[in-house]
CSV table of C-alpha atoms in Angstrom, one decimal:
chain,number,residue,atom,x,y,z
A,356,UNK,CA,19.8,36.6,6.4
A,357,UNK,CA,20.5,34.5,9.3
A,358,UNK,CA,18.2,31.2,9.2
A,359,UNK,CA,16.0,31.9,12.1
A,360,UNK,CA,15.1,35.0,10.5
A,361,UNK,CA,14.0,33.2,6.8
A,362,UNK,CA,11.9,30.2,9.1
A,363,UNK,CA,10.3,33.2,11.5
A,364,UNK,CA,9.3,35.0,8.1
A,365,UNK,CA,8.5,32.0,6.4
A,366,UNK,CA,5.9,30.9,9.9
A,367,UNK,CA,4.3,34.5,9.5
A,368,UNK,CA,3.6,34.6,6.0
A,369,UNK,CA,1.4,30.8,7.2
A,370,UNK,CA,-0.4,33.2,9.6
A,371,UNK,CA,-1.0,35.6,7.5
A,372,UNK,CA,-2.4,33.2,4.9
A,373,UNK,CA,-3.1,30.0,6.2
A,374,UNK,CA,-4.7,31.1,10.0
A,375,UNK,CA,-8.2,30.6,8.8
A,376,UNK,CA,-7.7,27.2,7.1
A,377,UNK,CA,-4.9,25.6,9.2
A,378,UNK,CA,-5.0,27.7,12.2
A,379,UNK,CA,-1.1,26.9,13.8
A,380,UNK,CA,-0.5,24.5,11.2
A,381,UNK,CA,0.1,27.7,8.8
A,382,UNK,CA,3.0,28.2,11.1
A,383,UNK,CA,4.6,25.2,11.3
A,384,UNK,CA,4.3,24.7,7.5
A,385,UNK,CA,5.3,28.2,7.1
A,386,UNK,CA,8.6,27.6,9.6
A,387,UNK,CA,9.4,24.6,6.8
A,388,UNK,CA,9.4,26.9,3.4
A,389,UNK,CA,10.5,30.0,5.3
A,390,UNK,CA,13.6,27.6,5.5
A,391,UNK,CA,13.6,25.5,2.0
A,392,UNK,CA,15.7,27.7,0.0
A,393,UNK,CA,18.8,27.4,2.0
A,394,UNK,CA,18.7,23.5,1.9
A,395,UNK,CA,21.3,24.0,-0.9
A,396,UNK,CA,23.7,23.5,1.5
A,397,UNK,CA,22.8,19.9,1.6
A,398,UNK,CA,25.3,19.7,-1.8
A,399,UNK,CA,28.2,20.9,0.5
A,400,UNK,CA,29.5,17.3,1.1
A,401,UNK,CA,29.9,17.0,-3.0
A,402,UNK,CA,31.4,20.7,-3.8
A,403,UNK,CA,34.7,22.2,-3.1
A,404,UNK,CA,35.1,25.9,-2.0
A,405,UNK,CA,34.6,27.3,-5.1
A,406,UNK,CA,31.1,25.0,-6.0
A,407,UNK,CA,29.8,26.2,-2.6
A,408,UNK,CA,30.4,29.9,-3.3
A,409,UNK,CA,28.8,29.4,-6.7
A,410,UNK,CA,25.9,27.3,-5.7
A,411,UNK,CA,24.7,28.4,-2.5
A,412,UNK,CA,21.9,31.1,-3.3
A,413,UNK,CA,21.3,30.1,-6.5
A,414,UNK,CA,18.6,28.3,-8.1
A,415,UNK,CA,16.9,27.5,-4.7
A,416,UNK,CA,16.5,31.3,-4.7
A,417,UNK,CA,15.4,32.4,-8.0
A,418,UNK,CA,12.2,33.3,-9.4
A,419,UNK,CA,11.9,30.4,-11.6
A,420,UNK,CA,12.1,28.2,-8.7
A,421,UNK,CA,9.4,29.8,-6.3
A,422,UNK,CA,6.8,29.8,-9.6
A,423,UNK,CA,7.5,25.5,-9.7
A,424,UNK,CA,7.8,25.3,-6.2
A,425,UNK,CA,4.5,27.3,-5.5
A,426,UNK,CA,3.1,25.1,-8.1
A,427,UNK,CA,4.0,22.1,-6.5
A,428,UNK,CA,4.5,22.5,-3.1
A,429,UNK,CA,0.4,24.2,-2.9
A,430,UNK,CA,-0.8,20.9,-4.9
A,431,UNK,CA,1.0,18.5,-2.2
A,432,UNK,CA,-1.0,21.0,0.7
A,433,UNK,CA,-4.3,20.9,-0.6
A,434,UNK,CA,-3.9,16.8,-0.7
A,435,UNK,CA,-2.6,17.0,3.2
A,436,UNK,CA,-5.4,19.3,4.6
A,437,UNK,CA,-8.3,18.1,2.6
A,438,UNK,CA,-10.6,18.5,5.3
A,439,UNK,CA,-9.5,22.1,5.7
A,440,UNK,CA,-10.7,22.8,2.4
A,441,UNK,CA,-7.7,24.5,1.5
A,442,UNK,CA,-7.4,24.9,-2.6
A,443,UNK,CA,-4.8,24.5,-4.4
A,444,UNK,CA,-4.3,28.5,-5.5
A,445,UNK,CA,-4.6,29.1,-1.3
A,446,UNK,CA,-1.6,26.7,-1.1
A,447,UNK,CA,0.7,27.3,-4.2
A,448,UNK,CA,0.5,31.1,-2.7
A,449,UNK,CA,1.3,30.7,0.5
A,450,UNK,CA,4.5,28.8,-0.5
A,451,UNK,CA,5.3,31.6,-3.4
A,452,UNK,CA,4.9,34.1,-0.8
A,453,UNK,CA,7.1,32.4,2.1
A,454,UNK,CA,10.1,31.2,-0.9
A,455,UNK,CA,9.9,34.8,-1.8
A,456,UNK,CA,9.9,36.6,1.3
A,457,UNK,CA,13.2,34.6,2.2
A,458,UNK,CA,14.8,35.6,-1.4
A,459,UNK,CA,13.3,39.2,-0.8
A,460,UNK,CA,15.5,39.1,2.7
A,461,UNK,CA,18.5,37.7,1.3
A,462,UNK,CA,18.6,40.6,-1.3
A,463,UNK,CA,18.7,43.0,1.4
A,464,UNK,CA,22.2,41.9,2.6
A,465,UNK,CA,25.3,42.4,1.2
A,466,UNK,CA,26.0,38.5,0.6
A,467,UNK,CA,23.7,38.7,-2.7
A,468,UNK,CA,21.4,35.9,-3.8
A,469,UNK,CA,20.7,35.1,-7.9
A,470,UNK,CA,17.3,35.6,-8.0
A,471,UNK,CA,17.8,35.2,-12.2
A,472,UNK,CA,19.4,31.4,-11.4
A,473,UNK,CA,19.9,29.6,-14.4
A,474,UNK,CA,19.6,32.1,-17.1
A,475,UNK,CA,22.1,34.7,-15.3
A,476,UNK,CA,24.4,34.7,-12.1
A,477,UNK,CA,23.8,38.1,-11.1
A,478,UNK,CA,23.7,38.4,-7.4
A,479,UNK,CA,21.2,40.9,-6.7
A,480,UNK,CA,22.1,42.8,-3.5
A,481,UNK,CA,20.5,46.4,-2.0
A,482,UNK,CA,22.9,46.4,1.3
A,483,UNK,CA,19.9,48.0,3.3
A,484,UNK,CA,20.1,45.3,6.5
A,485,UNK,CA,23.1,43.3,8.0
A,486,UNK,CA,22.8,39.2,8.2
A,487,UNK,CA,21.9,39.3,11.5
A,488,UNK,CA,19.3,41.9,13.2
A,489,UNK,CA,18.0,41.4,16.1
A,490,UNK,CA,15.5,44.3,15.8
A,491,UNK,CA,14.1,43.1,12.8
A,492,UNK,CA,13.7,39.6,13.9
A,493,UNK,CA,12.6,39.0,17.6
A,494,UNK,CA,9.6,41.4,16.6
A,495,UNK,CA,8.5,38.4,14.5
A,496,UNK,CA,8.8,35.6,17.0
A,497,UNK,CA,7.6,37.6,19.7
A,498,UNK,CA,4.7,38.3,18.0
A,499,UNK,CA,4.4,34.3,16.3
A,500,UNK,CA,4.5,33.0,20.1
A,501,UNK,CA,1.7,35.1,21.3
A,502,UNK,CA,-0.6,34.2,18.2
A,503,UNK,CA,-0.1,30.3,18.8
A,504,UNK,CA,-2.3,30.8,22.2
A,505,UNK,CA,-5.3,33.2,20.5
A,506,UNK,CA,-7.9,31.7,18.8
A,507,UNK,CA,-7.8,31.8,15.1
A,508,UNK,CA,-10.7,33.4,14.1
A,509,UNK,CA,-9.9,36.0,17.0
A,510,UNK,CA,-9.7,39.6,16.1
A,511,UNK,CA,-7.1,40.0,18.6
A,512,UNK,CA,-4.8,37.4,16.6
A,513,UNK,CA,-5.4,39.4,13.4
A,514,UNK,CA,-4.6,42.6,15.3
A,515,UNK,CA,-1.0,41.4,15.9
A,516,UNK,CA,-0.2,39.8,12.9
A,517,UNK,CA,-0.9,43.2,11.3
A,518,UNK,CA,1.4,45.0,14.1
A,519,UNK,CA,4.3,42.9,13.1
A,520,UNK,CA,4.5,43.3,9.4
A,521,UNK,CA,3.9,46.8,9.8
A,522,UNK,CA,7.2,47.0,12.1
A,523,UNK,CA,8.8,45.2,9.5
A,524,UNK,CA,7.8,47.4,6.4
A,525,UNK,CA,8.4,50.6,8.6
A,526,UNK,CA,11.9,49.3,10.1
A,527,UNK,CA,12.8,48.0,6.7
A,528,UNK,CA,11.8,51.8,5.1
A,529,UNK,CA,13.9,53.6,8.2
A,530,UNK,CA,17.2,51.2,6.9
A,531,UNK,CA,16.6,52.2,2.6
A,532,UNK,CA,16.2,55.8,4.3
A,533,UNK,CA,19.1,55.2,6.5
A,534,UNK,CA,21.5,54.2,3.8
A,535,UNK,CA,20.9,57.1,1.6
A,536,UNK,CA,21.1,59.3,4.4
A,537,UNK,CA,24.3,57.6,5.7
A,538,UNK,CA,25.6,57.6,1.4
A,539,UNK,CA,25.3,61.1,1.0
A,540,UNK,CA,26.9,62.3,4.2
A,541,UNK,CA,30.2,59.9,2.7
A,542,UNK,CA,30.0,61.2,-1.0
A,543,UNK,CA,30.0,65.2,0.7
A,544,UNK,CA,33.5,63.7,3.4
A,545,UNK,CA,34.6,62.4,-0.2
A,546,UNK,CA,34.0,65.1,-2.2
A,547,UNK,CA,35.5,67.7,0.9
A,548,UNK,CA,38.7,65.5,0.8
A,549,UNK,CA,39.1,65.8,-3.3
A,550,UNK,CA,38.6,61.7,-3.5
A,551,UNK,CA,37.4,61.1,-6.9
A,552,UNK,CA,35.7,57.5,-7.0
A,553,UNK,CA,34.8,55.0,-9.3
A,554,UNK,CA,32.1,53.1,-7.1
A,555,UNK,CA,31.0,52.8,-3.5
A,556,UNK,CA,29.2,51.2,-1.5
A,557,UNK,CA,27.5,51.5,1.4
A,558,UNK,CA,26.2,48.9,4.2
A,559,UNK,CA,24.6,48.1,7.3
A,560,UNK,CA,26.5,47.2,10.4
A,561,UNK,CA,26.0,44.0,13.1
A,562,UNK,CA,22.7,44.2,14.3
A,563,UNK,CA,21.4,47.9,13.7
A,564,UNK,CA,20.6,50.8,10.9
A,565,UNK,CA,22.7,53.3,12.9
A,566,UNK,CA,26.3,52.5,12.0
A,567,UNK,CA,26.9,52.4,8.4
A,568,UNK,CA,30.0,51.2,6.4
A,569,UNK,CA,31.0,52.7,3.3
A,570,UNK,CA,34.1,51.0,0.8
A,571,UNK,CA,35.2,53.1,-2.4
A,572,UNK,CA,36.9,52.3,-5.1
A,573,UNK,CA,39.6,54.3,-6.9
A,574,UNK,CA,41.9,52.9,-9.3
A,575,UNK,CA,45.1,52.0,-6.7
A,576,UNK,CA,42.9,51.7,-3.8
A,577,UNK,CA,39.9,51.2,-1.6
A,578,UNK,CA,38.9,54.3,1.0
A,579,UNK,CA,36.7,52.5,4.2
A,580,UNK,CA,34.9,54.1,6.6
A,581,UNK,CA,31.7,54.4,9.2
A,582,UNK,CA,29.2,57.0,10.3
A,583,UNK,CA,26.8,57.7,12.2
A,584,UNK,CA,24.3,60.8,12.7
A,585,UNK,CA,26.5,61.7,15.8
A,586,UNK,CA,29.8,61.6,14.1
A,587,UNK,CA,32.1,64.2,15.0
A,588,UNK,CA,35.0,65.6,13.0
A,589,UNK,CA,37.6,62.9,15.3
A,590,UNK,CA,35.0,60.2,13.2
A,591,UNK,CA,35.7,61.1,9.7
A,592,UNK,CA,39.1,59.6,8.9
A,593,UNK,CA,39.4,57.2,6.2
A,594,UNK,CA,41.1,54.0,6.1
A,595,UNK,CA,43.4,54.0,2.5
A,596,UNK,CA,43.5,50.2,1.4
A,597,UNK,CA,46.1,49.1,-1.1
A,598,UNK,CA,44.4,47.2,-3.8
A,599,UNK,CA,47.8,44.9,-4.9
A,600,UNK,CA,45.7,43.5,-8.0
A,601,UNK,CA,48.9,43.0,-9.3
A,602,UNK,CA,49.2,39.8,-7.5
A,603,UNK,CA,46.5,38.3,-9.0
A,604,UNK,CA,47.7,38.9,-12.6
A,605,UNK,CA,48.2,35.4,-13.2
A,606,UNK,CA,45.4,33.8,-11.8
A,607,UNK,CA,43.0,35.7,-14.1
A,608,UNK,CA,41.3,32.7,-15.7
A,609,UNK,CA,41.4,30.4,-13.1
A,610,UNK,CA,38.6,28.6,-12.6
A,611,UNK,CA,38.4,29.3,-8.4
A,612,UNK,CA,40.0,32.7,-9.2
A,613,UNK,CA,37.0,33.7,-11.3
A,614,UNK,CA,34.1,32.2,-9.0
A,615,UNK,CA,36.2,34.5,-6.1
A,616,UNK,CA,36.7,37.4,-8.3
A,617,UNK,CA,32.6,36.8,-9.3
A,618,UNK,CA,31.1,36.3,-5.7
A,619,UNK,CA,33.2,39.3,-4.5
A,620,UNK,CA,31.6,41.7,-7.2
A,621,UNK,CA,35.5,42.7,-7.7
A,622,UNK,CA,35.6,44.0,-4.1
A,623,UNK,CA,38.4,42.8,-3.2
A,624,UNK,CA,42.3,43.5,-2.2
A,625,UNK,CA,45.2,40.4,-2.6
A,626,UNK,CA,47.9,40.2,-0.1
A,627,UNK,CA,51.2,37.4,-0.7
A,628,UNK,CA,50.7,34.5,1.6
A,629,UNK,CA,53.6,32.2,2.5
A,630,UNK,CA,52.4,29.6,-0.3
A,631,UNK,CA,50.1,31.6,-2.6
A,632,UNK,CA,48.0,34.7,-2.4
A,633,UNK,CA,45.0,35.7,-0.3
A,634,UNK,CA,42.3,37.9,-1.7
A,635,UNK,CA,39.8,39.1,0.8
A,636,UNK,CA,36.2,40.9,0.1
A,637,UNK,CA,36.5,44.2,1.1
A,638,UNK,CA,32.3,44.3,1.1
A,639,UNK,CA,31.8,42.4,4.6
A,640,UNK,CA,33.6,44.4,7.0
A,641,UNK,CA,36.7,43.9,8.7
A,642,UNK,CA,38.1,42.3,12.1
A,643,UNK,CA,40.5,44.0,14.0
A,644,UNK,CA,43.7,41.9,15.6
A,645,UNK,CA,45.6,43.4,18.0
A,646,UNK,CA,49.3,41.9,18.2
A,647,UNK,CA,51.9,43.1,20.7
A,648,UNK,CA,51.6,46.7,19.6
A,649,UNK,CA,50.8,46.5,16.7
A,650,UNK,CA,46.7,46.7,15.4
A,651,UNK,CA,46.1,44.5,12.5
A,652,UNK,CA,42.7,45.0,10.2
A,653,UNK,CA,41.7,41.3,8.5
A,654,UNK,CA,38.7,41.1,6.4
A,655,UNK,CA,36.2,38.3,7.3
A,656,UNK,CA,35.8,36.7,3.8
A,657,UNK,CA,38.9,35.3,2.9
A,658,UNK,CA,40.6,32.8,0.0
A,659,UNK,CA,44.3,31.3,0.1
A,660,UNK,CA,44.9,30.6,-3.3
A,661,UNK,CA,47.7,28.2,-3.6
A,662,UNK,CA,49.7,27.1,-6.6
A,663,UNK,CA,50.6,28.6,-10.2
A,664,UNK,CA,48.7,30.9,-12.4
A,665,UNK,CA,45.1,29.4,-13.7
A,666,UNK,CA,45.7,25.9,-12.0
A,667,UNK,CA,45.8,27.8,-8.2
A,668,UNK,CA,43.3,26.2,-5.9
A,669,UNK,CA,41.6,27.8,-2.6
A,670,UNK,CA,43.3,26.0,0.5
A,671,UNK,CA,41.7,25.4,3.4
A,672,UNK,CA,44.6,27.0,5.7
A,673,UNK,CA,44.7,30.4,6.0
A,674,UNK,CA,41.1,31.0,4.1
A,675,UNK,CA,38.0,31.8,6.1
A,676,UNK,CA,37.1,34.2,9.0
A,677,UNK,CA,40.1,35.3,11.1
A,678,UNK,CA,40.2,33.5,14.7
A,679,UNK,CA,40.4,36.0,16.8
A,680,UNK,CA,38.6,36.9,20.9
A,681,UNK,CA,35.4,38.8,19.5
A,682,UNK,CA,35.2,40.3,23.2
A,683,UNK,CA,37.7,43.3,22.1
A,684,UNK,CA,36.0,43.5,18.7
A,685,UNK,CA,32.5,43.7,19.7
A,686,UNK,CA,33.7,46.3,22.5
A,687,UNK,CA,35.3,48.3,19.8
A,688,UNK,CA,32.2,48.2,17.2
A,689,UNK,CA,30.3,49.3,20.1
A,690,UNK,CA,32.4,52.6,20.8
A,691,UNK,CA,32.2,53.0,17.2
A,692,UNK,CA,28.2,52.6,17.0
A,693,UNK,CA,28.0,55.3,19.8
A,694,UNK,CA,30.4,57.5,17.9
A,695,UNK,CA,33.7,57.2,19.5
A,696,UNK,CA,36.4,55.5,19.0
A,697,UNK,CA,38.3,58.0,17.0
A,698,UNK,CA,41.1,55.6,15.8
A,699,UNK,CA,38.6,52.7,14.4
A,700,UNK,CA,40.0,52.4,11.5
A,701,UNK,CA,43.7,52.9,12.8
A,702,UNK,CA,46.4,49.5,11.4
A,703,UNK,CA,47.7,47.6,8.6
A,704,UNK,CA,45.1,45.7,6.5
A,705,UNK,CA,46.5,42.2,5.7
């Protein structure tokens, strides 16, 4: 998720852990690891587009490297708070359990992390939250800033720590139950339309476990589309995507192709560009562009591949999110979250 998120989880597991020992300290320590992981994108400078997509949320975020990290990282404490008394098994878990909270988080989003980094690139993913949520996180710091002023042996501080990871566990049950609520109401539209499917999927929305997205895959295409418990029969069109893998036929091999091909899980459609072809990840929603009169839909993960067969390279222009007023958007997702906006998924899909 969203960095503020991984530091806020990172500062409560310190609380939870560390208040007795370190009292705030457990927090600020807790704000650093919540954080560590994503330092990988200190290699940016050294990695083209392709490197990033590979490296980022990998070996800073697999098991191996929160069992070393614990290891080391709760040795390194113990010698910094020796008048705390803090031991070295208080320390090494504290920083296991922050590392893995922020892998745990990053699983629950549809971006994937490799939690099996080196051995295997998997990129475990379970869909269940979007990358920012607002109702997930602000519960945390809320409840971090009011702790920082009780005294740390207060029940009072205990009270509250407890109140916020319950909120969490129960907000995070409500999304897993969500999502299966939300995946069987698609398969039943599916299966009423007589759209056999080889695989969908099914994700959280900006912000909220209310609006859910659903992509599925048939051979040709990809069918897209949202619900929510208040849908009416206006809200269950489908958006039919052309797939054009058939553009992409001589790229197969290609080092950047692959690493695209591999980050997107397959989920993705190709489209000619004026120099190359763009392939876009179908699994991270879509932007809507309104031109003249014409409504445009544009995924927001996107790759120009420029040049011939397994020597094409990811160029800069005309990869990346679309640049677009988010005003109109936003307004739009909004109608949709309320269950309106009948024609949502309405346009061409470039």
């Amino acid at each position: 998720m969203d960095s503020v998120t991984q530091a806020a989880l990172g500062a409560l597991c310190g609380e939870l852990v560390l208040r007795k020992k370190l009292g705030n300290w457990g927090i600020v320590w807790g704000l650093f690891f919540g954080t560590l992981p994503d330092l990988d994108v200190l290699a940016s400078p050294w990695l083209d587009t392709a490197g990033k997509l590979a490296f980022h949320r990998g070996v800073s975020h697999s098991f191996l490297l929160m069992l070393v990290g614990g290891l080391i990282f709760g040795w390194l404490l113990k010698r910094l708070h020796r008048k705390s008394a803090l031991t070295w098994w208080e320390g090494g878990w504290f920083v296991f359990l922050a590392w893995s909270t922020h892998v745990l988080i990053d699983c629950f989003t549809v971006y994937g992390t490799q939690i099996l980094a080196p051995f295997n690139d998997l990129r475990a993913s379970l869909d269940n939250l979007f990358i920012i949520d607002l109702f997930f996180t602000v519960p945390i710091l809320v409840g971090l800033v009011a702790v920082m002023f009780m005294a740390r042996e207060g029940r009072r501080r205990r009270l509250w720590g407890i109140a916020v990871v319950s909120w969490l566990l129960c907000y995070t049950a409500m999304s897993f139950g969500m999502q299966a609520w939300a995946k069987s109401e698609f398969e039943r539209r599916l299966a009423a339309d007589a759209i056999e499917v080889e695989r969908i999927q099914v994700t959280a929305t900006l912000s909220n476990i209310v609006l859910w997205r659903m992509v599925a895959e048939t051979e040709e295409h990809y069918y897209v589309g949202y619900w929510t418990p208040w849908d009416g029969p206006k809200n269950r069109s489908w958006a039919k995507v052309e797939k054009r893998h058939d553009l992409i036929a001589d790229l197969q091999g290609g080092r950047e192709f692959e690493t695209v091909e591999w980050f997107s899980k397959g989920w993705f459609i190709a489209r000619p560009s004026k120099d190359g072809v763009t392939v876009a990840d179908m699994r991270f929603g879509e932007i809507r562009v309104q031109e003249g009169e014409q409504t445009y839909l544009m995924p927001t993960f996107r790759w120009n591949l420029v040049g011939e067969g397994q020597d094409a390279r990811i160029s800069d222009e005309g990869s990346g999110r679309p640049d677009v007023d988010m005003g109109p958007v936003l307004k739009g997702f909004w109608e949709r979250l309320k269950g309106g906006a009948p024609g949502y998924m309405d346009g061409e899909w470039r």
